[in-house]
Coordinates of C-alpha atoms in Angstrom, one line a residue:
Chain A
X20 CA -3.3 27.7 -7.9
X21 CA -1.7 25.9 -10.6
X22 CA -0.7 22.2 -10.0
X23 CA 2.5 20.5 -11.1
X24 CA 3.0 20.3 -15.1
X25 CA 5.1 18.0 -16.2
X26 CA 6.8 17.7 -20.1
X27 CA 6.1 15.7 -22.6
X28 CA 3.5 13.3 -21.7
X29 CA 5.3 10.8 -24.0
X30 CA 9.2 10.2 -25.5
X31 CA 10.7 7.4 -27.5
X32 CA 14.1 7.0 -27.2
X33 CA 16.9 4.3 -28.7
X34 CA 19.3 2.4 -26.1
X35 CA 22.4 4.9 -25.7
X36 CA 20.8 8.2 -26.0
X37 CA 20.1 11.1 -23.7
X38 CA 16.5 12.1 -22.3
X39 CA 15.7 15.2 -20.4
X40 CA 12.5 15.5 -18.8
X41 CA 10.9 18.4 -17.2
X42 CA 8.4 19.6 -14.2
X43 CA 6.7 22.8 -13.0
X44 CA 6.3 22.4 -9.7
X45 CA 3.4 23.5 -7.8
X46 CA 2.9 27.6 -7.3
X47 CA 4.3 28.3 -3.8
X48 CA 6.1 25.1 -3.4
X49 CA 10.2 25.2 -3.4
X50 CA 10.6 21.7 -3.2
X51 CA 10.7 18.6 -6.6
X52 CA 11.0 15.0 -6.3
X53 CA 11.3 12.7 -9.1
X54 CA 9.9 9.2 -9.0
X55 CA 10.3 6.0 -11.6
X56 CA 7.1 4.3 -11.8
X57 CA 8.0 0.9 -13.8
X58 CA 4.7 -1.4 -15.2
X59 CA 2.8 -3.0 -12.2
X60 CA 5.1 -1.5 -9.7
X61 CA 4.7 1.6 -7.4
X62 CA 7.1 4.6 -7.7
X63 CA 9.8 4.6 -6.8
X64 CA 12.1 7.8 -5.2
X65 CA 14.5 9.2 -7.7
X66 CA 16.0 12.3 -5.9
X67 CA 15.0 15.3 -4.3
X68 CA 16.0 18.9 -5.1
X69 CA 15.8 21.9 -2.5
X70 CA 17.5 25.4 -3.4
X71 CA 18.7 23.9 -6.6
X72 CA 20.7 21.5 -5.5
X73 CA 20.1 17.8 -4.6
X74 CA 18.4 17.0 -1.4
X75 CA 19.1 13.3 -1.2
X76 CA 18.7 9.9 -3.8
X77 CA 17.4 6.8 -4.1
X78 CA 19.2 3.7 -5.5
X79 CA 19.8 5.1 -8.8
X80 CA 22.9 5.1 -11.1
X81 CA 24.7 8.5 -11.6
X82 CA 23.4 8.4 -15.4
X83 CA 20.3 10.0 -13.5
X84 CA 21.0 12.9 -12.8
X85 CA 18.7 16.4 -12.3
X86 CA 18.9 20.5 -11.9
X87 CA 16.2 22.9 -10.0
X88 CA 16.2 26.2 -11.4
X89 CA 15.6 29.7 -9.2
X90 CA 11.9 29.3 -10.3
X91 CA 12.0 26.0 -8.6
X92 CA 11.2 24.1 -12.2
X93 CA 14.0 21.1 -12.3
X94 CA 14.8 18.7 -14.9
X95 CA 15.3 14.8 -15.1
X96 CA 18.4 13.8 -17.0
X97 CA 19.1 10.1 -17.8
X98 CA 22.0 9.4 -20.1
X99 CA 23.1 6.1 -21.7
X100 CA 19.3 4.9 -22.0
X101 CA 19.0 0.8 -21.3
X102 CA 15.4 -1.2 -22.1
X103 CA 14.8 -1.1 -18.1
X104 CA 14.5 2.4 -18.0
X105 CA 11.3 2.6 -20.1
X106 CA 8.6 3.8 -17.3
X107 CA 6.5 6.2 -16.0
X108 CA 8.3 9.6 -14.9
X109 CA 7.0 10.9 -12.1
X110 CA 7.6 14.6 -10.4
X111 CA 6.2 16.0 -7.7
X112 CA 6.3 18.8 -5.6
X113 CA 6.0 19.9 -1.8
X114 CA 6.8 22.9 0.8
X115 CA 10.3 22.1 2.1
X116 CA 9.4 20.6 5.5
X117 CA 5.7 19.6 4.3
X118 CA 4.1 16.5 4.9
X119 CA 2.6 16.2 1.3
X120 CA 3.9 15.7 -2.4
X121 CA 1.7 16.6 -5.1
X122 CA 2.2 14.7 -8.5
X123 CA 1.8 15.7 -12.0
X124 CA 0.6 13.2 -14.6
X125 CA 4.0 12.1 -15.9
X126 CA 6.2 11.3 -18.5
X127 CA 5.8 8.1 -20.1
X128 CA 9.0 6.8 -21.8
X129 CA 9.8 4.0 -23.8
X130 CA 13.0 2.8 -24.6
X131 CA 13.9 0.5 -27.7
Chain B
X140 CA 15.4 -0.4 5.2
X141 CA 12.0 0.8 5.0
X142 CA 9.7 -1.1 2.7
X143 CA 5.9 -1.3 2.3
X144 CA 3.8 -4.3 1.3
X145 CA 0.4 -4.0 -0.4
X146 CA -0.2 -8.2 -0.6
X147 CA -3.5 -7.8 -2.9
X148 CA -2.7 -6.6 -6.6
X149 CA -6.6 -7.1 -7.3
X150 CA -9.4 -6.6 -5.0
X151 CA -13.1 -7.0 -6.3
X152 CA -16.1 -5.5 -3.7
X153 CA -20.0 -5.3 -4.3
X154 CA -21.5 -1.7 -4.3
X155 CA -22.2 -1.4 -0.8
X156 CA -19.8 -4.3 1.0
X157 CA -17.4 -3.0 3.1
X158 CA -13.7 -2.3 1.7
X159 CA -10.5 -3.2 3.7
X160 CA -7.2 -2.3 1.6
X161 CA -4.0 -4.0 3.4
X162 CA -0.9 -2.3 4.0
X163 CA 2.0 -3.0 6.2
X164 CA 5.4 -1.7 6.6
X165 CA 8.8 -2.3 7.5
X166 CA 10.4 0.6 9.3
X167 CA 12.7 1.2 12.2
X168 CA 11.7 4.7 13.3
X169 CA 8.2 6.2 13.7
X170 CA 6.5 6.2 10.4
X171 CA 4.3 8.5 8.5
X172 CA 2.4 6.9 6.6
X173 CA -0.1 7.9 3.5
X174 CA -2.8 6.4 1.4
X175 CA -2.5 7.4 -2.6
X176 CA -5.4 7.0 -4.8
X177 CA -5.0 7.2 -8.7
X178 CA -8.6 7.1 -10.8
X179 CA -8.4 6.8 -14.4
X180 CA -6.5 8.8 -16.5
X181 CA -5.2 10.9 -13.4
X182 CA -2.5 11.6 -11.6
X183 CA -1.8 10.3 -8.2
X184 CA -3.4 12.5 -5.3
X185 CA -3.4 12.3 -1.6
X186 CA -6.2 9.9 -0.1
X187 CA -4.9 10.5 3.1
X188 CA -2.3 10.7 5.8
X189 CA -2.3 8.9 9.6
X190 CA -0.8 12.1 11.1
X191 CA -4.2 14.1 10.4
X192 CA -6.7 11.0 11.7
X193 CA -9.0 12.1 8.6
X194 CA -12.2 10.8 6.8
X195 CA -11.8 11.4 3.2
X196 CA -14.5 9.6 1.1
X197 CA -15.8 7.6 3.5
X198 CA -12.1 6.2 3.7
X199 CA -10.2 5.9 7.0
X200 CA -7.1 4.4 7.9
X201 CA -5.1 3.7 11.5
X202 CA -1.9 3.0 12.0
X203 CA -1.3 -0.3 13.9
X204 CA 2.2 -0.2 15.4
X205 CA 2.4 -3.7 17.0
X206 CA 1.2 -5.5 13.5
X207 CA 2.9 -2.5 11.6
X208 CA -0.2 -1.8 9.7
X209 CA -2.1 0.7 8.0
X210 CA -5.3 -0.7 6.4
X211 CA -7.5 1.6 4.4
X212 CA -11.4 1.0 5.3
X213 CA -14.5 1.9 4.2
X214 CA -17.9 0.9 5.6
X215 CA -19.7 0.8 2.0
X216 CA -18.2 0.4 -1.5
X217 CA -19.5 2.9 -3.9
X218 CA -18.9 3.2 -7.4
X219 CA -16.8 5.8 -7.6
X220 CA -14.0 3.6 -5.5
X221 CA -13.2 2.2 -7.9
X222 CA -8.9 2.9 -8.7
X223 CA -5.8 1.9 -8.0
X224 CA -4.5 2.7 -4.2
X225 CA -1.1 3.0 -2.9
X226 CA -0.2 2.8 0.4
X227 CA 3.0 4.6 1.0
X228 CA 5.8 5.8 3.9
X229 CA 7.8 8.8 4.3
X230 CA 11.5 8.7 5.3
X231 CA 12.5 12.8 5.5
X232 CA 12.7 13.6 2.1
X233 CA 11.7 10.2 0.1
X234 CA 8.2 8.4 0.2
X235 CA 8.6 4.6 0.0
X236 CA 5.4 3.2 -2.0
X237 CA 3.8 -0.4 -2.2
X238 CA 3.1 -2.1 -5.8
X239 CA -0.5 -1.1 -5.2
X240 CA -3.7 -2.5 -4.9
X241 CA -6.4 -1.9 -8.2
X242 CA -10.4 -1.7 -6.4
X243 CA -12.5 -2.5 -8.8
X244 CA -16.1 -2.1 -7.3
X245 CA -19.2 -4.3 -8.5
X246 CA -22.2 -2.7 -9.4

């Protein structure tokens, strides 16, 4: 069984520009949720994607934005970068229904 | 809105002294609630869940719905304890977590 990958490990970006992160999800799980883990705090939800498409969001601008792919892979877009979104990027993935998301060991991004 | 409290950031125990992590919610539906541990330099894992009434570790945890509460106990501290915990709720699709609460155990 292969757990959830997650890519890279780190990014530096500039205020302005576009990031794109990315997650394998779990084998046999059809379900990824993204998380925002900022210093000294605990994550927090992102979105959810199901069957490719967006399975509900937290209290995020539109700048984030995500896809799922058929192999149930997705990606975390964020687009105009500010300092405040320099965190910890966490994905995770479940069975659609299941009780428990499994995390991957992030993306750490930093923002100048 | 559902929100989660973790009111200890630090929590120092003696090897052997028993471990109480606090947790309480905010919620106006039944909860489902979860204990996340994270040791150093991995990734966040499943401690455990209320739904399953588990022992993992040593750990337990019950869900107290007239204090809205879900403490994570442990009879004796071991080493290996030592990490950063997370109490956390799950709303359908979206698991609301607490700032967290590092153990460090004392040899």
């Amino acid at each position: 069984e292969t757990g959830v990958t997650q890519s890279p490990t780190h990014l530096i970006k500039t205020r302005g520009q576009q990031v794109t992160l990315r997650c394998s999800s779990q084998s046999g799980h059809n379900t990824v949720s993204w998380y925002q883990q900022a210093l000294g705090q605990g994550p927090q939800f992102i979105f959810q994607y199901y069957r490719e498409e967006e399975n509900g969001r937290g209290n995020f601008p539109p700048r984030f934005s995500g896809l799922q792919f058929p192999n149930y892979s997705s990606e975390l877009n964020v687009n105009a970068l500010e300092l405040d979104d320099s965190a910890l990027y966490l994905c995770a993935s479940s069975v659609k229904g299941g009780e428990t998301q499994y995390f991957g060991p992030g993306t750490r991004l930093l923002v100048l | 809105a559902q929100r989660v409290t973790q009111p200890e950031k630090l929590l120092s125990v003696f090897k052997g002294a028993p471990v109480e992590l606090k947790c309480n919610y905010s919620y106006s539906g039944s909860p489902e609630l979860f204990w996340y541990v994270q040791y150093s330099r991995q990734r966040l894992q499943l401690l455990l869940r209320h739904i399953s009434r588990e022992s993992i570790k040593g750990f337990t945890a019950d869900l107290n719905k007239g204090e809205t509460s879900f403490h994570l106990k442990k009879p004796f501290a071991q080493e290996e304890d030592s990490a950063m915990y997370y109490c956390a709720l799950r709303d359908g699709q979206k698991l609301t977590f607490g700032t967290g609460t590092r153990l460090t155990i004392i040899p």
